[in-house]
Tab-separated table of C-alpha atoms in Angstrom:
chain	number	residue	atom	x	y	z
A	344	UNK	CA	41.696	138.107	84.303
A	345	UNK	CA	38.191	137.209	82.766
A	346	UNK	CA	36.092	135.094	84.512
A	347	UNK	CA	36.102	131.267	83.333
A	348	UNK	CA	33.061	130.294	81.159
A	349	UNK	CA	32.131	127.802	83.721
A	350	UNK	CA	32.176	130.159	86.741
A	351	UNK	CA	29.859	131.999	84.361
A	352	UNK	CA	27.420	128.974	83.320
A	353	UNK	CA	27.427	129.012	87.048
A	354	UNK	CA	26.312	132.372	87.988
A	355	UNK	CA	24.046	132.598	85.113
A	356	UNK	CA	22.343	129.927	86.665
A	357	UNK	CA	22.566	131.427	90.344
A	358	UNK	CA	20.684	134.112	89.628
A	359	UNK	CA	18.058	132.655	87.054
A	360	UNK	CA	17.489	130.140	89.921
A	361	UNK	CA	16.862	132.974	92.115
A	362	UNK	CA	14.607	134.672	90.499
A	363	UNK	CA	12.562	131.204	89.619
A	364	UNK	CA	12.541	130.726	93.648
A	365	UNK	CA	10.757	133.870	94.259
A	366	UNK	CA	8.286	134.209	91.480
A	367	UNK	CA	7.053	130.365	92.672
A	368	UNK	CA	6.995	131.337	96.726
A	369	UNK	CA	5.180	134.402	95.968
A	370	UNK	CA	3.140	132.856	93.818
A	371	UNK	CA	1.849	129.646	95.732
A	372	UNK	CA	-0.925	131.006	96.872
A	373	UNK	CA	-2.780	130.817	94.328
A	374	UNK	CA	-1.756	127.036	93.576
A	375	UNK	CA	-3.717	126.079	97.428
A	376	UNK	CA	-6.465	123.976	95.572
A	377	UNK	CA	-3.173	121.948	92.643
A	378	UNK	CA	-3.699	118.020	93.684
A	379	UNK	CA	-0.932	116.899	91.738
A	380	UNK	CA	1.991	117.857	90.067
A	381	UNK	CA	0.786	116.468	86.835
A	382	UNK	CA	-0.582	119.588	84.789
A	383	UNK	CA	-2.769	116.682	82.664
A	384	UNK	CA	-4.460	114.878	86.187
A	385	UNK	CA	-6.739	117.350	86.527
A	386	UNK	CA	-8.939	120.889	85.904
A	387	UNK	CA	-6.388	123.580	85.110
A	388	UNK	CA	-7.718	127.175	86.320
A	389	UNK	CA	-7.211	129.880	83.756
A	390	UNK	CA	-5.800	131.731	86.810
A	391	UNK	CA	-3.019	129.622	86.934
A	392	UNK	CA	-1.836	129.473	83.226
A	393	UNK	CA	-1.952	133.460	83.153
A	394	UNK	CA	0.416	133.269	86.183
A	395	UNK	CA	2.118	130.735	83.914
A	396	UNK	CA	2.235	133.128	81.169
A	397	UNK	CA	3.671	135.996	84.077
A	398	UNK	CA	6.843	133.249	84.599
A	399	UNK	CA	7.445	132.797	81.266
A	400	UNK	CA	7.827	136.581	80.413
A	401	UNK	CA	9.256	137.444	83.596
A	402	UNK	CA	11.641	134.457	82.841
A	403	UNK	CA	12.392	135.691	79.436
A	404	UNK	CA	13.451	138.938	80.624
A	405	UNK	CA	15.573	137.691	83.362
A	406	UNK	CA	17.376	135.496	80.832
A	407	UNK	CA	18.429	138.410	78.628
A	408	UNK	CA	19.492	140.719	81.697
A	409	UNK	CA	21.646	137.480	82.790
A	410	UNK	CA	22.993	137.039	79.537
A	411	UNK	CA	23.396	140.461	78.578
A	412	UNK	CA	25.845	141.316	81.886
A	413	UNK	CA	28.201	138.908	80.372
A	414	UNK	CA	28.242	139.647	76.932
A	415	UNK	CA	27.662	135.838	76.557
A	416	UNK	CA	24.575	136.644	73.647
A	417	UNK	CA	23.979	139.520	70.790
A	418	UNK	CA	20.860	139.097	68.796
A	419	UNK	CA	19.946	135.832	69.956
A	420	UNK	CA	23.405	134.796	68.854
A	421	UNK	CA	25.127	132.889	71.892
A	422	UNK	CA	29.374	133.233	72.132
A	423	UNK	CA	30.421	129.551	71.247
A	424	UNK	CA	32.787	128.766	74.146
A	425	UNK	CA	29.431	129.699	76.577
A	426	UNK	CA	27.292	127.492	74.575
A	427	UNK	CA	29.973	124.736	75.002
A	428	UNK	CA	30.489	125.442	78.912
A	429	UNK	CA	26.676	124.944	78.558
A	430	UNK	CA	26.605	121.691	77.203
A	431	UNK	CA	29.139	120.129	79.906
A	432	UNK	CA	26.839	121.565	82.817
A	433	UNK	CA	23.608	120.875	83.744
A	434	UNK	CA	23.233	124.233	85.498
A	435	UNK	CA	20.821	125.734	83.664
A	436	UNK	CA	18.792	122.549	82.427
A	437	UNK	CA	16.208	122.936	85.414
A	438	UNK	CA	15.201	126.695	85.021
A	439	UNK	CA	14.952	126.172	81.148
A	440	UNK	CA	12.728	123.756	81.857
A	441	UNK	CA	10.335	125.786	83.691
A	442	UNK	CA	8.951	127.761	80.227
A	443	UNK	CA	7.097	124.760	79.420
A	444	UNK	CA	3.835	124.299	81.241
A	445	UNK	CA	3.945	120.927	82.687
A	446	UNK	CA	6.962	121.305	84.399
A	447	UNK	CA	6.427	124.610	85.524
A	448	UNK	CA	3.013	122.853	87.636
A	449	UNK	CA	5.486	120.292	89.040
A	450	UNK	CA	7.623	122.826	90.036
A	451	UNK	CA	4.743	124.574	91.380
A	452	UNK	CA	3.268	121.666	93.332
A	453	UNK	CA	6.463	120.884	94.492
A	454	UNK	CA	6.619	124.718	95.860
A	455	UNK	CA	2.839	124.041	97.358
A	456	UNK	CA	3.800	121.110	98.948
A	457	UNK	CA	7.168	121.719	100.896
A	458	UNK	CA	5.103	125.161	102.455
A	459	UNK	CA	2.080	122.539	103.518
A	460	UNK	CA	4.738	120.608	105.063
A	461	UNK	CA	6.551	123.962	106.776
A	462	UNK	CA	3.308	125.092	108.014
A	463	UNK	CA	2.304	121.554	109.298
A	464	UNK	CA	5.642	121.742	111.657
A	465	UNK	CA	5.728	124.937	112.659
A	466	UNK	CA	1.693	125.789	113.131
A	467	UNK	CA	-0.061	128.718	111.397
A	468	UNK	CA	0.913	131.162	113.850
A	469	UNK	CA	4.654	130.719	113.590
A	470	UNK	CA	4.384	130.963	109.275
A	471	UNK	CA	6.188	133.498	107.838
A	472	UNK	CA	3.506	136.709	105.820
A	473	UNK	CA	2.723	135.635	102.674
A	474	UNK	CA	3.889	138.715	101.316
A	475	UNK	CA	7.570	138.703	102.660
A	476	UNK	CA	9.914	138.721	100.529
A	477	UNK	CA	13.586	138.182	100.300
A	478	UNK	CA	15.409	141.122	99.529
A	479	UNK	CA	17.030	139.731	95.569
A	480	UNK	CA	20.641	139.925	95.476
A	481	UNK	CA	22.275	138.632	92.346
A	482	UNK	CA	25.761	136.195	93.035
A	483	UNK	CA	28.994	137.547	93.943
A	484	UNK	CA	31.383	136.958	90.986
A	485	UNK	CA	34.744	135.652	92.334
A	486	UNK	CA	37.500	137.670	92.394
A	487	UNK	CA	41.230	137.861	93.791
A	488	UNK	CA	41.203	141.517	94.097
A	489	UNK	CA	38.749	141.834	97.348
A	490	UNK	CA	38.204	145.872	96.076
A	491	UNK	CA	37.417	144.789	92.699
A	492	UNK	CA	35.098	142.440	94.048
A	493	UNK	CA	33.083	144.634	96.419
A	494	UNK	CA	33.044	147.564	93.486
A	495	UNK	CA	31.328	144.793	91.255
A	496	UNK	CA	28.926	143.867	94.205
A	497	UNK	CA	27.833	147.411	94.531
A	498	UNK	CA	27.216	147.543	90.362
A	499	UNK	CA	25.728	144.181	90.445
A	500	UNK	CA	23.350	145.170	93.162
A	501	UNK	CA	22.204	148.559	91.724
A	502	UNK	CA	22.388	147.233	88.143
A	503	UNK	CA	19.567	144.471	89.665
A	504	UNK	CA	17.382	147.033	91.156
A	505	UNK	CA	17.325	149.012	87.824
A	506	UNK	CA	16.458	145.534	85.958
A	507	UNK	CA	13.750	144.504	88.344
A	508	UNK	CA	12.057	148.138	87.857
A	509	UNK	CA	12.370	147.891	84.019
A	510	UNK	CA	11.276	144.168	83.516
A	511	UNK	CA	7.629	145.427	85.309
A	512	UNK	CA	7.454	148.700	83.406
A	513	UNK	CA	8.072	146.780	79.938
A	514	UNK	CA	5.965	144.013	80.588
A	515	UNK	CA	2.735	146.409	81.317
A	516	UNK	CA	4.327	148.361	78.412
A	517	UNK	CA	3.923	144.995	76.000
A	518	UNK	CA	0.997	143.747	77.422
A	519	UNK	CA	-0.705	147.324	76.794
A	520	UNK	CA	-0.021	147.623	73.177
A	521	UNK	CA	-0.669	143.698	72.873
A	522	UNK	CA	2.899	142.772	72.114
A	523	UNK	CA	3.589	139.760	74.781
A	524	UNK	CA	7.258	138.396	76.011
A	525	UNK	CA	7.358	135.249	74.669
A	526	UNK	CA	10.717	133.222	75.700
A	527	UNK	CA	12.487	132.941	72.820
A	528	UNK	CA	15.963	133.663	73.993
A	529	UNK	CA	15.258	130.660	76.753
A	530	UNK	CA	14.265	128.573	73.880
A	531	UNK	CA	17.358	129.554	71.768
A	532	UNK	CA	19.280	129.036	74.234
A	533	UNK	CA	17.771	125.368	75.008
A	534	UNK	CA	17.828	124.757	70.847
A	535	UNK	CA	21.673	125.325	71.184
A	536	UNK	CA	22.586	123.770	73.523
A	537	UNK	CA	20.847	120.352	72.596
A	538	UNK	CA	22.328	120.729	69.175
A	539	UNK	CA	25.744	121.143	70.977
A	540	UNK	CA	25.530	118.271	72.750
A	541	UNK	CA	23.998	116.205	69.700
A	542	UNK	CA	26.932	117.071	67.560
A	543	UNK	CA	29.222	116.174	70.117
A	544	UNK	CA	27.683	112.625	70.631
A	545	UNK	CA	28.027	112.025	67.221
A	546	UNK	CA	31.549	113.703	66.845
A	547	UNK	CA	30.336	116.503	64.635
A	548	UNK	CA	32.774	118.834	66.553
């Protein structure tokens, strides 16, 4: 039986979501001296809009790997009833978000604060190593079939390992011959699903 296009809005999101948690907790660091979460309040360090510019790609990349595992896009062309499942959810509105620079310093200060407020509570010496990370895992699709389930765990997992390695080698590939990721499946993706939900306000569909 094939998976229900909102179970898949749903996992998309999951693992987008994921990957948006990491990239800002390993990244905070370099936020310490952000004093708002208004990108307009203050000085903006380069520093920080090239880490920007590392989200966005990154971001890009882990869009199209998402997309890609459930057929749900060819050529920047998304499958209707997706695009639709889309529009009723508000899943996915948050991480699109992120590839515009504003939000992606609130998100940022947001990130900056909450570990000011962890290591305020639990005193330097108790705060985790910066460089920790969480081992990624992308989500378990449901299934009845508890073998068919675990088989697509085990190919989920390795199929995220092999992503992870290929997103780093291809964005050092692009950046070398000075061909940037820029997100345009993200902003596709946000471009359709606006236009779905215009067209539905004003009974286009």
């Amino acid at each position: 039986m094939a998976t229900r296009q909102r179970d898949v809005i749903q996992l998309v999101s999951s693992e987008c979501n994921s990957f948006a948690e990491r990239f800002f907790s390993e990244h905070r660091r370099f936020f310490e001296d952000l004093a708002s979460g208004e990108a307009g309040a203050g000085e903006q360090k380069a520093e920080w809009y090239e880490i920007y510019k590392r989200f966005e790609a990154e971001s890009e990349l882990t869009m199209q790997n998402a997309l890609m595992l459930w057929g749900a896009v060819q050529a920047k062309t998304f499958e209707r009833e997706f695009i639709e499942a889309a529009m009723q959810s508000d899943a996915l509105n948050d991480y699109l978000s992120l590839t515009d620079y504003p939000m992606f310093i609130k998100r940022m200060w947001r990130e900056v604060q909450a570990k000011r407020e962890r290591d305020a509570k639990m005193g330097e010496d108790m705060v985790a190593s910066p460089k920790y990370r969480k081992p990624s895992k992308r989500p378990i699709t449901p299934m009845e079939d508890t073998v068919v389930k675990d088989r697509l765990s085990q190919l989920d997992q390795r199929l995220l390992e092999i992503e992870h390695e290929r997103n780093a080698l291809l964005l050092e590939r692009r950046h070398l011959v000075g061909r940037d990721v820029e997100p345009d499946t993200s902003e596709s993706l946000k471009r359709e699903i606006n236009l779905q939900r215009y067209r539905e306000e004003v009974g286009l569909d």
